[in-house]
Coordinates of C-alpha atoms and ligand atoms in Angstrom, one line a residue:
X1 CA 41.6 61.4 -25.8
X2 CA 41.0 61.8 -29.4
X3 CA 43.9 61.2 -31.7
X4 CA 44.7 62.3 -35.2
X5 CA 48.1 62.3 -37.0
X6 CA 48.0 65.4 -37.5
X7 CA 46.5 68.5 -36.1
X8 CA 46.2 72.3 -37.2
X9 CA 45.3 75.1 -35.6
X10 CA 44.1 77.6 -37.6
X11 CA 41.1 76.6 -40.6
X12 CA 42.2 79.7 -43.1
X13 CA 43.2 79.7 -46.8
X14 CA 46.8 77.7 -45.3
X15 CA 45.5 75.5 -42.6
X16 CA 42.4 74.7 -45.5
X17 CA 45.0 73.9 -48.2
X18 CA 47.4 71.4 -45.9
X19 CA 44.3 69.6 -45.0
X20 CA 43.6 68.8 -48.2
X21 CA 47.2 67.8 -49.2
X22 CA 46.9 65.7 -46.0
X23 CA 44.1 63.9 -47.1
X24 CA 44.3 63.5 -50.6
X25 CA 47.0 61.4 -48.9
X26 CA 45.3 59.6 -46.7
X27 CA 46.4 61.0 -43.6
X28 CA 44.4 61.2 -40.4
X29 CA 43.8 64.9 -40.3
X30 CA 41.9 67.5 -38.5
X31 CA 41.7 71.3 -38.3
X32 CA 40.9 73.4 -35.1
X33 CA 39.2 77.2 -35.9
X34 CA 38.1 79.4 -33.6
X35 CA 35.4 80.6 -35.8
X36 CA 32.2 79.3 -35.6
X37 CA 32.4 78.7 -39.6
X38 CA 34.6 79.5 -42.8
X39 CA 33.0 82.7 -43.2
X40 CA 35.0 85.8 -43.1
X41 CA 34.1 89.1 -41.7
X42 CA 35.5 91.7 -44.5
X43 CA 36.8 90.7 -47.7
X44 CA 40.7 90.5 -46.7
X45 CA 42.9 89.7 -49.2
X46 CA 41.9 90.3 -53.2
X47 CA 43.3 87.8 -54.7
X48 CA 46.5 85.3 -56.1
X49 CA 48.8 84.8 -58.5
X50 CA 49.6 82.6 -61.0
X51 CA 51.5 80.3 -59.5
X52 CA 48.7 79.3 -57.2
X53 CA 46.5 79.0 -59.7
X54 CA 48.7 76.4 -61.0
X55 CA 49.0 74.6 -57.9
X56 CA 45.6 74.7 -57.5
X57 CA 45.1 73.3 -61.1
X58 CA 47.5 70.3 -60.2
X59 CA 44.4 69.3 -57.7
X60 CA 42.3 69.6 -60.2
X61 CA 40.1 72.6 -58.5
X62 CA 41.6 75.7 -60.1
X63 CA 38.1 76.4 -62.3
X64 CA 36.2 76.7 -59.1
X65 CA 38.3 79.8 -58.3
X66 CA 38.6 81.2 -61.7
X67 CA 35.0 81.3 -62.6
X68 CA 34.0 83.1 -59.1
X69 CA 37.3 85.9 -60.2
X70 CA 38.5 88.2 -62.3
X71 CA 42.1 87.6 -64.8
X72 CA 44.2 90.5 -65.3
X73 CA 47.3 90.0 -67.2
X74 CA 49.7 91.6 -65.0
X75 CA 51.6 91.5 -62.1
X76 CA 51.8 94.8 -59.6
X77 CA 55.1 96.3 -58.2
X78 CA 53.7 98.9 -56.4
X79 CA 51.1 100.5 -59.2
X80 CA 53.8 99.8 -62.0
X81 CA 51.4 97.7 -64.2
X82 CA 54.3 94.7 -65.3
X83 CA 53.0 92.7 -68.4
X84 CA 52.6 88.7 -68.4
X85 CA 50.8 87.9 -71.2
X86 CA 54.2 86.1 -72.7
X87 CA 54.7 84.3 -69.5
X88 CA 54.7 80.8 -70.4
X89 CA 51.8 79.1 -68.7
X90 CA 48.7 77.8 -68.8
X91 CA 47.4 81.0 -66.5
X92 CA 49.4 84.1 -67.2
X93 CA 47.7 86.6 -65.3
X94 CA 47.1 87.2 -61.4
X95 CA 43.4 86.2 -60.1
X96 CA 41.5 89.0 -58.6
X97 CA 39.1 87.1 -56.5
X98 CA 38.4 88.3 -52.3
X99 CA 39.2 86.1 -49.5
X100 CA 35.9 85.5 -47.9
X101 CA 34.9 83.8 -51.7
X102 CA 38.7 82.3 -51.5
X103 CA 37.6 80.5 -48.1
X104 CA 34.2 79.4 -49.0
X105 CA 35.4 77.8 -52.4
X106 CA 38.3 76.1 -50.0
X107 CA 35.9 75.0 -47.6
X108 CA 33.7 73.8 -50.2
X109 CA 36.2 71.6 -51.5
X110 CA 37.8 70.2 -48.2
X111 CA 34.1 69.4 -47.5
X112 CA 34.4 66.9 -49.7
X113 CA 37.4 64.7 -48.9
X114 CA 38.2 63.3 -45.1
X115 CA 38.6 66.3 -43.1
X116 CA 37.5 67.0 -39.5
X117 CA 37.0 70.5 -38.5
X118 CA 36.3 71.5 -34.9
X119 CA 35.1 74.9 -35.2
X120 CA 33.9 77.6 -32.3
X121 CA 37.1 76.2 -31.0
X122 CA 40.3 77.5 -29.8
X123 CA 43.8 75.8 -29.1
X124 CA 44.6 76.9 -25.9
X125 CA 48.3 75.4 -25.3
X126 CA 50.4 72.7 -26.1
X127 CA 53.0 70.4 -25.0
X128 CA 55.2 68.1 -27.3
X129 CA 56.7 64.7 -25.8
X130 CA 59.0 62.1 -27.7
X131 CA 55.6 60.5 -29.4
X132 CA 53.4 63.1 -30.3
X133 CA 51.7 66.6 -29.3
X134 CA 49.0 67.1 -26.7
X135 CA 46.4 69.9 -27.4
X136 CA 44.4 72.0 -24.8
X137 CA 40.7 73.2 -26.7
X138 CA 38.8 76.1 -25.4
X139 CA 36.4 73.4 -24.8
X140 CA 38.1 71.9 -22.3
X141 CA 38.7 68.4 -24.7
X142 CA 42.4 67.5 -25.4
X143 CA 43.1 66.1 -28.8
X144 CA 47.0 63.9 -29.0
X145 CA 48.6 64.1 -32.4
X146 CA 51.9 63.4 -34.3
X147 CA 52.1 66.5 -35.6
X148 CA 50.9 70.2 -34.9
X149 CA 51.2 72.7 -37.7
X150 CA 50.5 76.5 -36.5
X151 CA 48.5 78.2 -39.6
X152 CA 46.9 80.5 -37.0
X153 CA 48.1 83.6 -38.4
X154 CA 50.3 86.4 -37.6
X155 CA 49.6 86.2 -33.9
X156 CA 50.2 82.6 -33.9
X157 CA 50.1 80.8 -30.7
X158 CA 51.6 77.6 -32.0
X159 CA 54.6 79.9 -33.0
X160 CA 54.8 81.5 -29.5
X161 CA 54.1 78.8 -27.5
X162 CA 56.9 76.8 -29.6
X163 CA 59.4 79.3 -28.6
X164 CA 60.0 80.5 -32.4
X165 CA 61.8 83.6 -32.7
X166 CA 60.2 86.3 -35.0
X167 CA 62.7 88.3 -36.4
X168 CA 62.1 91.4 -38.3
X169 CA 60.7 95.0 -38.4
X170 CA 58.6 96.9 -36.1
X171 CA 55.7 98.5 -37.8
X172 CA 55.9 102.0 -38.7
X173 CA 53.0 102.5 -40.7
X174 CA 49.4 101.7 -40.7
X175 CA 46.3 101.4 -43.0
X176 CA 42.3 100.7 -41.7
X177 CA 40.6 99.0 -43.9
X178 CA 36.8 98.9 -44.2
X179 CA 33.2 98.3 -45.7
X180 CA 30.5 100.5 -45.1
X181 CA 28.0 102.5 -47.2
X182 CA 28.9 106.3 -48.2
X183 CA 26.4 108.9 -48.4
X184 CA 28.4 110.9 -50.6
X185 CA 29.9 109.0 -54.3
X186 CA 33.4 108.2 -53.4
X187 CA 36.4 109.2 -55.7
X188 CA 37.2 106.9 -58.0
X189 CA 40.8 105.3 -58.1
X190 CA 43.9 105.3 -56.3
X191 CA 45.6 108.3 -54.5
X192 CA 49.0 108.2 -53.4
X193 CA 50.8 111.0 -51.6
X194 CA 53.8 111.2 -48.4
X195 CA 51.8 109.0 -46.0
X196 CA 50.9 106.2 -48.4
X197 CA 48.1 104.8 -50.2
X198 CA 44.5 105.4 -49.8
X199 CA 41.7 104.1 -51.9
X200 CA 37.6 104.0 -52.1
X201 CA 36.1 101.0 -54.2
X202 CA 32.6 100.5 -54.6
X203 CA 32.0 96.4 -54.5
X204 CA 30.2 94.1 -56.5
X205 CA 26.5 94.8 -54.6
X206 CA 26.8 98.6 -55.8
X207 CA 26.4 99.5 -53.0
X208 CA 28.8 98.8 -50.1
X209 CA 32.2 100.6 -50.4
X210 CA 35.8 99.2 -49.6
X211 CA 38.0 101.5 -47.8
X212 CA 41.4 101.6 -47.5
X213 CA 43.0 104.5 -45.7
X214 CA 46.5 105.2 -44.8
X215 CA 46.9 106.9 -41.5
X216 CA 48.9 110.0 -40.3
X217 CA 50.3 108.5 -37.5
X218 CA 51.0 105.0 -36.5
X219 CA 47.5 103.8 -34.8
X220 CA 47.2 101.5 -31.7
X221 CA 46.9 98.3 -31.4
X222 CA 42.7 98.3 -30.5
X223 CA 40.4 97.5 -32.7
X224 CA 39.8 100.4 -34.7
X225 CA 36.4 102.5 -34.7
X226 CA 33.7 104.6 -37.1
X227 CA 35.3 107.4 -35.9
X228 CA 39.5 107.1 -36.5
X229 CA 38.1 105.8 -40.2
X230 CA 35.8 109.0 -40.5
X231 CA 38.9 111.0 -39.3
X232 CA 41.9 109.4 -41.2
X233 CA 39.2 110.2 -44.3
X234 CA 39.2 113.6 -43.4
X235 CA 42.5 113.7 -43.0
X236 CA 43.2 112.7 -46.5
X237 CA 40.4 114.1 -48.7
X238 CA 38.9 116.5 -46.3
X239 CA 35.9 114.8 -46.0
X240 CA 35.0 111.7 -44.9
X241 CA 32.0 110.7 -47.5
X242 CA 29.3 110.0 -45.0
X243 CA 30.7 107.0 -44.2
X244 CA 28.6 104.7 -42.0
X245 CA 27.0 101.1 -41.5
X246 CA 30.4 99.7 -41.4
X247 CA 30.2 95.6 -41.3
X248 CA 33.8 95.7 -40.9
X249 CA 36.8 97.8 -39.9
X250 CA 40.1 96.6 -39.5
X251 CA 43.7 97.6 -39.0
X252 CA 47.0 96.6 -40.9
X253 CA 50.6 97.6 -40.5
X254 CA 53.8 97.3 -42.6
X255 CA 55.4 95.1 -39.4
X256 CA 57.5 92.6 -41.3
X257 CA 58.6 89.1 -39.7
X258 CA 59.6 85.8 -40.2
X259 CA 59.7 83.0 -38.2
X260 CA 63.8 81.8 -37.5
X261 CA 62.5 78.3 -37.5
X262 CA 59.6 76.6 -39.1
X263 CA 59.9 73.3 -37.4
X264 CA 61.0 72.7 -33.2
X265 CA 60.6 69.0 -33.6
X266 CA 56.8 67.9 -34.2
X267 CA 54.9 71.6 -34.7
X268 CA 55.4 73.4 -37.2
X269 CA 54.7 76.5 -39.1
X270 CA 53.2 77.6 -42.1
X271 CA 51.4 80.8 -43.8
X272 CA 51.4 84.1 -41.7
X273 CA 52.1 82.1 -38.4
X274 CA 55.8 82.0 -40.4
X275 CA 55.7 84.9 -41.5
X276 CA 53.8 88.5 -41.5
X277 CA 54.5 91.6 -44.0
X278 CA 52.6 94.5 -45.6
X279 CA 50.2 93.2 -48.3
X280 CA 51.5 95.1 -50.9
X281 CA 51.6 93.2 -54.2
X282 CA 49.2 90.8 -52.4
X283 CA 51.8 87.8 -51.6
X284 CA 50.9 86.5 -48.1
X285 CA 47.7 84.3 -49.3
X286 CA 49.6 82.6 -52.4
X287 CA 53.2 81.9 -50.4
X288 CA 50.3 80.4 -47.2
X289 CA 48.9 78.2 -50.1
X290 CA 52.9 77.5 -51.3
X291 CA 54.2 76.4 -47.7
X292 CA 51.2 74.0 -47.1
X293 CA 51.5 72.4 -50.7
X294 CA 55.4 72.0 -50.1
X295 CA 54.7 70.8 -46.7
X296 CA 51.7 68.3 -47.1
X297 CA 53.2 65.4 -48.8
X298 CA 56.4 65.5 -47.0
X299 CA 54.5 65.5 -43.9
X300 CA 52.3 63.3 -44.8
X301 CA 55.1 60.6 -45.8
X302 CA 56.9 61.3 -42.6
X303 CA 53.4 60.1 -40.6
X304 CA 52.8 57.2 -42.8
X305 CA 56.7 55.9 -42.0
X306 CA 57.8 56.0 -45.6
X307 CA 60.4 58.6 -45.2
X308 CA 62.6 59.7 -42.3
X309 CA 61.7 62.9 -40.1
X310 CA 65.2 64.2 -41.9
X311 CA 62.8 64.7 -44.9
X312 CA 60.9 67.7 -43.3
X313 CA 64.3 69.7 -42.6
X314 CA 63.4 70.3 -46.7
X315 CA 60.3 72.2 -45.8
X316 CA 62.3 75.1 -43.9
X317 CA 65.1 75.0 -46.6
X318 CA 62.5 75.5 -49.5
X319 CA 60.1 77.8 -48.0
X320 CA 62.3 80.1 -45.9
X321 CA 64.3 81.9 -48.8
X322 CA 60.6 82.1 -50.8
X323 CA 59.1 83.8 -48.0
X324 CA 62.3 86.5 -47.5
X325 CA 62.4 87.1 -51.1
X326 CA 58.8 88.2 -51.0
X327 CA 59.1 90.1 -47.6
X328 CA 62.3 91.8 -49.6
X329 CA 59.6 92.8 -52.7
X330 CA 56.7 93.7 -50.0
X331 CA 59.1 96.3 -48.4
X332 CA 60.2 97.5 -51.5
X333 CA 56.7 97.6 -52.7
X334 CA 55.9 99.8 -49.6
X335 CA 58.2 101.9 -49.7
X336 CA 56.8 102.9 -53.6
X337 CA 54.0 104.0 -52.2
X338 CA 54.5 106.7 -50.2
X339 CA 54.6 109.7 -53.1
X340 CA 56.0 113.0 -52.5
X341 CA 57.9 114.9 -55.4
X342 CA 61.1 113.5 -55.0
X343 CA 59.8 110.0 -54.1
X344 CA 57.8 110.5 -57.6
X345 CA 60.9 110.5 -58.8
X346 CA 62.0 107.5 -57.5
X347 CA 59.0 105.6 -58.7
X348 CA 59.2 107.0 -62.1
X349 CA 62.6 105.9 -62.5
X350 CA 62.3 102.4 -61.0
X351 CA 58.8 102.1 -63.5
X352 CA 60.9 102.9 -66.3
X353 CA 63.4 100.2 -65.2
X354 CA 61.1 97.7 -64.4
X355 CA 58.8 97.8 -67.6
X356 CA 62.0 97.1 -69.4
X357 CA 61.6 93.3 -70.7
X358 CA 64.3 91.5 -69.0
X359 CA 63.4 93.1 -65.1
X360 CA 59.8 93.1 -66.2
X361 CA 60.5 88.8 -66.4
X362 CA 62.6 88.8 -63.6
X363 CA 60.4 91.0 -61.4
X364 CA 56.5 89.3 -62.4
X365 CA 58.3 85.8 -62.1
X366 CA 59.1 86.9 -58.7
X367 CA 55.9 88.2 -57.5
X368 CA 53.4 85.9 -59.6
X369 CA 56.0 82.7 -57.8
X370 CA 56.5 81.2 -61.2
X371 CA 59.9 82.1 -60.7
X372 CA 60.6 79.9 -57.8
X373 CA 63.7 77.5 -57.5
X374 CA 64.4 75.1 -54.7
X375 CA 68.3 74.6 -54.6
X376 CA 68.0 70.9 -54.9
X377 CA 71.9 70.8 -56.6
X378 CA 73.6 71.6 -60.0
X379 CA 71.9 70.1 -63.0
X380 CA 69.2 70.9 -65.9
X381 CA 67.4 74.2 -65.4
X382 CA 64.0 72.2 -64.7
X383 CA 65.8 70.6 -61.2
X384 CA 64.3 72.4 -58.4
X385 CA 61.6 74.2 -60.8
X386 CA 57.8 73.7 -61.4
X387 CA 56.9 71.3 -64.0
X388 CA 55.4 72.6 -66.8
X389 CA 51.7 71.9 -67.7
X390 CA 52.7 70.4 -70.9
X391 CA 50.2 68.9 -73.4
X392 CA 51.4 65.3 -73.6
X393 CA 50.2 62.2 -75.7
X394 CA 50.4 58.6 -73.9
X395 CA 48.9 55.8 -75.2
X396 CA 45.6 56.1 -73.9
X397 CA 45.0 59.7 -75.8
X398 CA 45.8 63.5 -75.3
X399 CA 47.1 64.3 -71.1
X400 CA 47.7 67.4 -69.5
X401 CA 51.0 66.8 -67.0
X402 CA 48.8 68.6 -63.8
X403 CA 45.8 66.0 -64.7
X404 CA 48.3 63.4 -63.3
X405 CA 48.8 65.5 -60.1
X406 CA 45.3 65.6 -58.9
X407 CA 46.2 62.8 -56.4
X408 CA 48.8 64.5 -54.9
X409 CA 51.1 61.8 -56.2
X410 CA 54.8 62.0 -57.3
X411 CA 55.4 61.2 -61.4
X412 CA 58.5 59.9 -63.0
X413 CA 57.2 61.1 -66.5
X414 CA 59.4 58.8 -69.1
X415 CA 59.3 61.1 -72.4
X416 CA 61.9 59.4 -74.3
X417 CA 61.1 55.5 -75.5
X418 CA 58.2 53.6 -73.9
X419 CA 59.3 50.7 -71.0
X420 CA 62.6 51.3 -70.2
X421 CA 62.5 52.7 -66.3
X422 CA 61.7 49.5 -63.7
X423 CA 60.7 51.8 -60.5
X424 CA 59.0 48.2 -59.4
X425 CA 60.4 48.9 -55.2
X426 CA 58.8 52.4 -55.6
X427 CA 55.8 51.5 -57.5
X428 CA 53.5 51.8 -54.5
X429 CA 54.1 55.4 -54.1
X430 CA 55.1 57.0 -57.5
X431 CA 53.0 56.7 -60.9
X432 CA 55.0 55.7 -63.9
X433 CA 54.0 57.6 -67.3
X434 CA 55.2 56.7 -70.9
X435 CA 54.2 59.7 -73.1
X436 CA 55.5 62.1 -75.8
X437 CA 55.8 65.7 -76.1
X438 CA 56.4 67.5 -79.3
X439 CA 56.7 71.3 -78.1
X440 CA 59.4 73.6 -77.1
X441 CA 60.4 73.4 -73.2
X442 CA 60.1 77.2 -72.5
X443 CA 60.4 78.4 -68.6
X444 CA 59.3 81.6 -67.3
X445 CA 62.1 83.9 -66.9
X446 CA 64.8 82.1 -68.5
X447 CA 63.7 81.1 -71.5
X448 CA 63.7 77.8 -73.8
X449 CA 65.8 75.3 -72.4
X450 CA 66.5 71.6 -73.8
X451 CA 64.3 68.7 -74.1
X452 CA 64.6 65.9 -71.0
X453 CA 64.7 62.3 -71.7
X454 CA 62.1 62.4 -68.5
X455 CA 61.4 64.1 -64.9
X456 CA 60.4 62.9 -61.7
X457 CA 58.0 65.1 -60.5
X458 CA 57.0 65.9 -56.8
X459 CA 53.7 65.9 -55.4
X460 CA 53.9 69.9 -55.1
X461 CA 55.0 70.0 -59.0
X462 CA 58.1 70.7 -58.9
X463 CA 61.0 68.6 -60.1
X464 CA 63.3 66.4 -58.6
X465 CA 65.1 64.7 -61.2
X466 CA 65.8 65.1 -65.0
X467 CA 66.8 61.7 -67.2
X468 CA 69.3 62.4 -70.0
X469 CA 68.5 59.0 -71.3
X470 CA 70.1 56.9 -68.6
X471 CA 68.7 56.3 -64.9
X472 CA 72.0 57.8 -63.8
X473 CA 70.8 59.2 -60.2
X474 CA 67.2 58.3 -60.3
X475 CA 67.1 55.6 -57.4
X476 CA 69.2 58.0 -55.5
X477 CA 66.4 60.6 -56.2
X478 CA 63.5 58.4 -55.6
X479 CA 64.7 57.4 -52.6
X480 CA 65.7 61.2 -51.1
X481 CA 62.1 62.1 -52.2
X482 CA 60.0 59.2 -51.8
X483 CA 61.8 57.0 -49.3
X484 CA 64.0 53.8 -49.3
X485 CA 62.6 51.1 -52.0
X486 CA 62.5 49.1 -48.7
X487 CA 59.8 51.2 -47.0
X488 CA 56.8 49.8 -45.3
Ligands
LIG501 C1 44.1 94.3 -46.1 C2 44.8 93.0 -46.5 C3 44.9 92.8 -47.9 C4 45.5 91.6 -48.2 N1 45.6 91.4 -49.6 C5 46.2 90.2 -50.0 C6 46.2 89.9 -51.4 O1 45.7 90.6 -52.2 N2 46.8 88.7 -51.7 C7 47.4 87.9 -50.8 O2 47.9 86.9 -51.2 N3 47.4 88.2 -49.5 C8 46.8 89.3 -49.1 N4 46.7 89.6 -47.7 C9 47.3 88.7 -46.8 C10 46.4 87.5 -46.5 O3 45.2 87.9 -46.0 C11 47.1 86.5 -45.5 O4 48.4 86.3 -45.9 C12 46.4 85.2 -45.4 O5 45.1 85.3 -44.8 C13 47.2 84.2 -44.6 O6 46.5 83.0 -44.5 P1 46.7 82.1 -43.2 O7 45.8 80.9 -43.4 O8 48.2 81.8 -43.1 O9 46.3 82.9 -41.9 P2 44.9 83.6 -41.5 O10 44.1 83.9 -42.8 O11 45.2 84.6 -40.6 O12 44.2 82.4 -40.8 C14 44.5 82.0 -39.5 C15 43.3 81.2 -39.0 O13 43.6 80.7 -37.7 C16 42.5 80.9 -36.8 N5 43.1 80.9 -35.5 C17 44.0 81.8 -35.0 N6 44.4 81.5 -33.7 C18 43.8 80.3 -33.5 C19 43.8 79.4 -32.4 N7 44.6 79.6 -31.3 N8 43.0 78.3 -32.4 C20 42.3 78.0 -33.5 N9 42.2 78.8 -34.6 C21 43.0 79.9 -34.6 C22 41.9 82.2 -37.3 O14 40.6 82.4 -36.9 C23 42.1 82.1 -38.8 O15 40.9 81.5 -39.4 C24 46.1 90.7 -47.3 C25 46.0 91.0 -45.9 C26 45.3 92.1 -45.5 C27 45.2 92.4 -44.1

C-alpha cells in the first residue's frame, strides 16, 4: 500500500494551496481529485481579496495571479462600493480574476514543487486507527497516511464520513448560474428587485455571456437545465435573450454551514468542506486559501515530530471565528440584495452608514481579511495580526519582509541593534534577521501603532511575538509555535 504523510481529497483552489504549504515544507504529500485535470467547467468564483494576495505574495507567486486579473480598489458589501485605496498595504484592492484561471495558475505552480496528484480519482471511504488513515480510491488502490484533510467541498465526504456535524441554515433561496451565447444583446449591469439579484455579463471572448439568475422559487436539488435558465430569464426580464449553447449551468443556494469541528483526531477540514455560505462578497475562495495557509505549517510540524499534535487544536481556534464572521457578512450581504421599496430603504440607509470612514475600515478590513486577529493573548496590537510587508534594510541591501516568507519559514525579525537574540536550539527551524526599518507601523483598521524592538513571525505571516527590547517571553513563544529547543 502506498503511503504518504499526508493525503487530501479534494485538488481545488484549498486542497491546491495546502499542498503547496506541505511541500514547501518538505512534507510527503499527495492530493486525490476526481477530475480528470485542474480544469474547471464554468468560471466559478471571480476573484479574491487582498489579503490573499498577500498570502500569496509571502510565497512569492502573487504576480502570476495579478497579471492574469483585474485590481479594483474596493471592497463590496452587497453593491455598496467601500473604498480601500488608504488601506495600508502593499495590494489595496480586491483581485477580479475567475476560478478556472485561479486553478490553472495554482496548478501551474504546485507543478513545480513535490506534489503527487492522482487525478480521475475519487476517495471512496475512510477509516482512521491509532497510526494513521487508510483510504479507499474509486480505483480500487488504498493509499495509508498520517493525515487526511477533507478540501472536497461543500458536499464533503471526508466531513461526513468523519462524523462532523454541519450546523447552520437551510437554503431558502437559489441562483443558476451559466455561460452560453445570447441571440439577443443582453442588458447591461446589475438588477436587483424582491427575489434577489440577477445579472448578464458578456466575457472576455465577446462573445460567451455569464448568467446569473435568481429564481422565484427555491429549485431542486438536480442539475439544472436550458430550460429552468430560459424560464427563470423570462421570469425576470420577460425574455429570455435567446439564450443557448450553454457549456455550463449550475445551481447555488444561500444554505449557510459550518463545520462544529475541524479536526476528529487525524482528518481534517478545510475550505468549503468546513464551511459553505452564499457567495456574496465573494469570501469562500480567499478564507479556503486562509484555512490551508494556517493549517500547512502546523501540520506539517506535527508530521515531522517537531511539535506536539496539541499544536493543531490552534487550527480550529484560529480559523473557526474567521469563517463565522464571514458567514455573519455573507448573510447580511444576502439579505441586501433582495430590493423592494422598503428594503431600498434599508440598503440606502446601511450605504450611508457604511461609506462613513470609520465602518467603511471596519467593514473592507473585514471582508478583504486584512482585518483578521488570532486571540493569541494580551499584548502589542501586531500579536495575533499579519506582519506587515515592510521595506527593510539588512546588511546585505534593501528586503521586503514577505521576500523572507517565500519558504514558508517562521522569522524572528530583530529590528532594534544587530546580534543580540541567540535562538541557537531553534536555529534549524526559524531564520534570524538583523534589519532596520525607518517608517511608520500603520495597521489596517486601527491605525499607527508603536515601533517593536522585533517580531517573530509565523510561517502564515502573522505574528507571534513582539520584543520590547528584552527576550522577555520569546523562548516561551518559540517553543508554543515552533516546538521544544530539544526537538528532533
Ligand atoms: C457562483 C459562485 C460564485 C462564487 N464567487 C466567489 C468569489 O467571487 N470569490 C470567492 O472567494 N469565492 C466565490 N465562490 C466560492 C468558491 O467557489 C468556493 O468557496 C471555492 O471553490 C472553495 O474551494 P475548495 O477548494 O474549498 O472547494 P472546491 O472548489 O469545491 O473544490 C473541491 C474539490 O474536491 C473535489 N472532490 C470532491 N469530492 C471528492 C472526493 N470524494 N474525492 C476526490 N476529490 C473530490 C472536487 O472535484 C473539487 O475539485 C463562489 C461560488 C459560486 C458557486
Amino acid at each position: 500500500m502506498t503511503e504518504h504523510a499526508v493525503l487530501i481529497a479534494g485538488g481545488g483552489p484549498t486542497g491546491m494551496m495546502l499542498a503547496a504549504e506541505l511541500a514547501l515544507a518538505e512534507v510527503d504529500v499527495a492530493i486525490v481529485e476526481r477530475r480528470p485535470d485542474h480544469v474547471l467547467v464554468g468560471s466559478r468564483a471571480g476573484g479574491f481579496h487582498s489579503r490573499t494576495i498577500e498570502v500569496l505574495d509571502q510565497r512569492g507567486v502573487a504576480d502570476r495571479f495579478l497579471a492574469e486579473g483585474k485590481t479594483a480598489q474596493a471592497a463590496m458589501l452587497a453593491a455598496t462600493v467601500l473604498d480601500m485605496s488608504d488601506f495600508p498595504t502593499r495590494h489595496p484592492y480586491s483581485l477580479g480574476i475567475w476560478q478556472n484561471q485561479i486553478e490553472r495558475i495554482m496548478a501551474e505552480w504546485i507543478a513545480e514543487l513535490p506534489v503527487r496528484i492522482h487525478y480521475g480519482n475519487e476517495v471512496m471511504g475512510f477509516a482512521q486507527d491509532e497510526g494513521g488513515v487508510d483510504v479507499e480510491l474509486s480505483d480500487g488502490e488504498s493509499l495509508r497516511a498520517q493525515y487526511l484533510v477533507g478540501c472536497d467541498g461543500g458536499r464533503s465526504l471526508i466531513r461526513t464520513g468523519a462524523g462532523i456535524e454541519f450546523p447552520g441554515w437551510d437554503p431558502t433561496r437559489s441562483n443558476l448560474i451559466a455561460e452560453g451565447e445570447t441571440s439577443e444583446e443582453p442588458p447591461p449591469g446589475i438588477r436587483h428587485d424582491a427575489t434577489g439579484i440577477h445579472a448578464l455579463n458578456t466575457m472576455e471572448d465577446g462573445r460567451t455571456v455569464r448568467v446569473i439568475v435568481t429564481e422565484r422559487e427555491l429549485g431542486p436539488g438536480t442539475e439544472p437545465t436550458l430550460a429552468d435558465l430560459s424560464a427563470a430569464l423570462t421570469t425576470v426580464y420577460g425574455t429570455d435573450f435567446g439564450v443557448h449553447n450553454p457549456t455550463w449551468i449550475s445551481r447555488f443556494t444561500d444554505m449557510t454551514r459550518q463545520a462544529a469541528a475541524y479536526r476528529v483526531d487525524r482528518v481534517l477540514l478545510a475550505g468549503d468542506s468546513a464551511h459553505v455560505h452564499y457567495p456574496a462578497g465573494g469570501q469562500g475562495l480567499s478564507l479556503g486559501v486562509g484555512d490551508a495557509v494556517n493549517l500547512g505549517w502546523k501540520l506539517a510540524q506535527v508530521v515531522d515530530g517537531t511539535s506536539p499534535e496539541s499544536l493543531l487544536d490552534t487550527y480550529q481556534e484560529e480559523r473557526h471565528p474567521v469563517a463565522a464572521r464571514a458567514i455573519q457578512h455573507t448573510m447580511a450581504q444576502a439579505a441586501l440584495q433582495r430590493r423592494d421599496e422598503r428594503q431600498q430603504a434599508l440598503v440606502d440607509v446601511v450605504t450611508e452608514l457604511a461609506t462613513m470612514d470609520e465602518p467603511r475600515r471596519q467593514i473592507a478590513g473585514t471582508i478583504s481579511g486584512l482585518d483578521i486577529h488570532y486571540d493569541l493573548g494580551e499584548g502589542h496590537p501586531l500579536l495575533g495580526r499579519r506582519m506587515p510587508d515592510l521595506d527593510l534594510v539588512s546588511a546585505d541591501g534593501p528586503l521586503r519582509v514577505f521576500e523572507l516568507l517565500h519558504g514558508a519559514k517562521p522569522v524572528l525579525l530583530n529590528l532594534g541593534e544587530p546580534g543580540v537574540f541567540d535562538i541557537a536550539p531553534w536555529a534549524d527551524r526559524v531564520q534570524l534577521i538583523d534589519a532596520s526599518y525607518e517608517g511608520a507601523w500603520e495597521l489596517p483598521v486601527l491605525g499607527t501603532v508603536a515601533a517593536p524592538a522585533a517580531t517573530l513571525v509565523r510561517p502564515d505571516g502573522y505574528v507571534a511575538w513582539v520584543g520590547d527590547g528584552t527576550e522577555a517571553g520569546l523562548p516561551e513563544a518559540l517553543t508554543t509555535w515552533f516546538g521544544p529547543p530539544t526537538a528532533k
